[in-house]
Amino acid sequence: MSSRTAPMRLNLGRFVVFATLAFAVCFYGIPLLWLFIAGTRSEASLLTDPPFALGTWEAFSRTWTNLTTYNNFQILTWAGNSLIYSVGGVLLSLIASIPGGYALAQSEFPGRKLILTLTLIAMITPSTAVVLPIFLELNLLGLSNTYAGLILASGFFPFGVYLTYVYFSTSLPKGVMDSARVDGANRFQLFTRIALPLARPIIALVAFFSFLAIWSNYFLAFVLLSDDKLYNLPVGLTALVSGSGALSNLPSNDVPIKKPEVVLAAILVVLPVLLIFMAAQRFVRSGMLSGAEKG
Amino acid sequence: MAAVELKNVRKSFGTVDVIKGVDLTIDKGEFVVFVGASGSGKSTLLRMIAGLETVSDGDILIDGKDVTFAEPSERGIAMVFQSYALYPHMNVYDNIAFNLKLARFGKDEIDKRVKEAARILRLNELLSRSPAQLSGGQRQRVAIGRAIVRNPKVFLFDEPLSNLDAALRVQMRLEIERLHRELGTTMIYVTHDQVEAMTLADRIVALDNGRIQQVGPPLDLYARPNNLFVAGFIGSPKMNLLPAKVLSAADGKATMGLDTSSGTKVDLTTRGASIGDAVTLGVRPETLEVVAAGAAVPAGLTALPARVESVERLGNITYAYLDGGTPEVITVQVMGHSDLQPGQEVQVGLRSDQVHVFDAAGAVMASAVGR
Ligand SMILES: Nc1ncnc2c1ncn2[C@@H]1O[C@H](COP(=O)(O)OP(=O)(O)OP(=O)(O)O)[C@@H](O)[C@H]1O
Ligand SMILES: [Mg+2]
């Protein structure tokens, strides 16, 4: 790679590329920017000031207090629940999909092709389509209104199996596995001592996608959970917002959940995803395999 | 006792037979080199000895023990791969120590062995580096280090030097030779490289199309190839192979007519030729002589008129490529400098006692240099 770069010259092609990119950044970025700014503003300001006016610290902290203290810190319970569901679900999906994908990629056994096909089908089936069957199943098992039930249901992550399968069948250097076998690694050690450490990027990726799916999962949680102490954030906040009438034009009530609180709630859902993305991305991009072979 | 014994070993991938019945006995401490064209099955055979490929039929014995169905780690072998195959997530020390850790050696013993291997391979400075921070030659030394710490009964090398540049290859070749001298362990080595095969091997195993063509000391294969394949494969530049017909044959003498416009006739001592047979005459480039056109040819040489196509001057040696009307150009090796010029008309002198004769099936026939 050359360390010197050619001087940038503006031609039509490059201009079109940049213009398209700039448009996309604005189109998708502005609503997000608005969301974060709006979190600092009072209700009055939201209605009257220009869209990107900054709010005040007082307004923000009042909104924060209103939202968090409402109904005996209910929202903190939901956030905690969300965390439990996500951590549990992500762990379960990792435990299931990483070894699953590895086995599919690295060994030959009868039915392998069939399992791959089923994985693919399960992957493209919309998750909402199976919510009701899952509900009936968990109901039967008496798990429908429990932490374990939702975690169990969200640990099912065929996309993770497929992603891992693709990674292990394309990116694991055969020579490295062979030489570990010669070195005396048994099947289990091959997986734990060689494949798994080399799969850190894919583990991060599967964990991230699985987290994303579980953290923002509304419908499944909505169907499975009837006790509002077990709600996750999306279900809880939806219930809160519709219950408070914050977004409707009904005559004002005395519930302190108004538009600023709704905005802040949305931020609370989005922010962890952003943070986790940034953490996961670092793993995904690091070149785990350099130096193994010719390199 | 033999270090490695292959008994009628076969391998098929699906319906494709890749190894078609190999019998081979390798003695303790021997350095055996597998050579053969790409796809001839060298790697497959080596990987079968390692236990990385299953055996379709036949038996493999290591140190007298049947290991046909044993795991690689139970065979007492170590293997060095063409691609180095280092563990990218471990530093050099851990790469070398990995198999000792799996075998549950004590910390002190591991440390002792790793340090010893590092000393032999001059890796001491590099122990804490990761593979990504090493040069190709250093990586291959680590791979060798990983192999020697386990004190294997047999070392297997699959083209270990082919990713290295020419200078490094020479250096590493000498290191492997030194290693063999110091450790005295049996080694089986796969290569494409003539020089590696000729210099390292106690015996060369020439493989073609899944079958052993010839086994023997390098100079034996060079001087007395069993068949056309070995004749053409061993030696660089290649032996010249000239198609010919038997014109007359009697009393262990025969006259061959070269398939050229000049119709040059060569008188040979050979057995088993009968008139009309198609044969191939093999002559090494260094046994040929270039004589000026029209000049008298020394006694014992048969002259073949030819034109110089091109000349390669390497300083100490000159290679001349001549068009003698044969299907392939004739290579002549001239020691030192030569003032041959492309386009020049010359005569090639064949020494009739240096001509190998192969029958239509490619098998060697008795001749002055044959057997
Ligand atoms: N896993 C496999 N499945 C099917 N065919 C295979 C497999 N491995 C090797 N072969 C075939 O077996 C033959 C021998 O392969 P092998 O790798 O042993 O050749 P080689 O002599 O080592 O060649 P090279 O010099 O190119 O390394 C080839 O024709 C190859 O296509
Ligand atoms: Mg090979």
JSON list of N, CA and C and ligand atoms in Angstrom, two decimals, chain B residues 38-39 41-44 47 82 158-159 190 192, ligand 2:
[
{"chain": "B", "resi": 38, "resn": "SER", "atom": "N", "xyz": [2.41, -31.95, -10.31]},
{"chain": "B", "resi": 38, "resn": "SER", "atom": "CA", "xyz": [1.28, -31.48, -9.54]},
{"chain": "B", "resi": 38, "resn": "SER", "atom": "C", "xyz": [0.10, -32.43, -9.75]},
{"chain": "B", "resi": 39, "resn": "GLY", "atom": "N", "xyz": [-0.55, -32.81, -8.66]},
{"chain": "B", "resi": 39, "resn": "GLY", "atom": "CA", "xyz": [-1.70, -33.70, -8.77]},
{"chain": "B", "resi": 39, "resn": "GLY", "atom": "C", "xyz": [-1.34, -35.17, -8.77]},
{"chain": "B", "resi": 41, "resn": "GLY", "atom": "N", "xyz": [-0.35, -36.90, -6.30]},
{"chain": "B", "resi": 41, "resn": "GLY", "atom": "CA", "xyz": [-0.77, -37.56, -5.08]},
{"chain": "B", "resi": 41, "resn": "GLY", "atom": "C", "xyz": [0.25, -37.51, -3.95]},
{"chain": "B", "resi": 42, "resn": "LYS", "atom": "N", "xyz": [1.27, -36.68, -4.09]},
{"chain": "B", "resi": 42, "resn": "LYS", "atom": "CA", "xyz": [2.31, -36.58, -3.06]},
{"chain": "B", "resi": 42, "resn": "LYS", "atom": "C", "xyz": [1.72, -36.14, -1.73]},
{"chain": "B", "resi": 43, "resn": "SER", "atom": "N", "xyz": [0.98, -35.02, -1.75]},
{"chain": "B", "resi": 43, "resn": "SER", "atom": "CA", "xyz": [0.41, -34.51, -0.51]},
{"chain": "B", "resi": 43, "resn": "SER", "atom": "C", "xyz": [-0.57, -35.50, 0.08]},
{"chain": "B", "resi": 44, "resn": "THR", "atom": "N", "xyz": [-1.38, -36.10, -0.77]},
{"chain": "B", "resi": 44, "resn": "THR", "atom": "CA", "xyz": [-2.37, -37.06, -0.27]},
{"chain": "B", "resi": 44, "resn": "THR", "atom": "C", "xyz": [-1.67, -38.20, 0.45]},
{"chain": "B", "resi": 47, "resn": "ARG", "atom": "N", "xyz": [-0.32, -36.96, 3.74]},
{"chain": "B", "resi": 47, "resn": "ARG", "atom": "CA", "xyz": [-1.40, -36.71, 4.70]},
{"chain": "B", "resi": 47, "resn": "ARG", "atom": "C", "xyz": [-2.01, -38.02, 5.21]},
{"chain": "B", "resi": 82, "resn": "GLN", "atom": "N", "xyz": [3.10, -26.45, 3.95]},
{"chain": "B", "resi": 82, "resn": "GLN", "atom": "CA", "xyz": [3.52, -25.43, 3.00]},
{"chain": "B", "resi": 82, "resn": "GLN", "atom": "C", "xyz": [3.07, -24.04, 3.44]},
{"chain": "B", "resi": 158, "resn": "ASP", "atom": "N", "xyz": [5.50, -30.99, 3.89]},
{"chain": "B", "resi": 158, "resn": "ASP", "atom": "CA", "xyz": [4.81, -30.84, 2.61]},
{"chain": "B", "resi": 158, "resn": "ASP", "atom": "C", "xyz": [5.23, -29.52, 1.97]},
{"chain": "B", "resi": 159, "resn": "GLU", "atom": "N", "xyz": [6.13, -29.59, 1.06]},
{"chain": "B", "resi": 159, "resn": "GLU", "atom": "CA", "xyz": [6.65, -28.40, 0.37]},
{"chain": "B", "resi": 159, "resn": "GLU", "atom": "C", "xyz": [6.90, -27.25, 1.32]},
{"chain": "B", "resi": 190, "resn": "VAL", "atom": "N", "xyz": [8.05, -33.67, 0.86]},
{"chain": "B", "resi": 190, "resn": "VAL", "atom": "CA", "xyz": [7.44, -33.54, -0.46]},
{"chain": "B", "resi": 190, "resn": "VAL", "atom": "C", "xyz": [7.95, -32.26, -1.11]},
{"chain": "B", "resi": 192, "resn": "HIS", "atom": "N", "xyz": [8.57, -30.05, -5.13]},
{"chain": "B", "resi": 192, "resn": "HIS", "atom": "CA", "xyz": [8.61, -29.91, -6.58]},
{"chain": "B", "resi": 192, "resn": "HIS", "atom": "C", "xyz": [10.02, -29.64, -7.05]},
{"chain": "C", "resi": 2, "resn": "MG", "atom": "MG", "xyz": [0.72, -31.06, -2.64]}
]
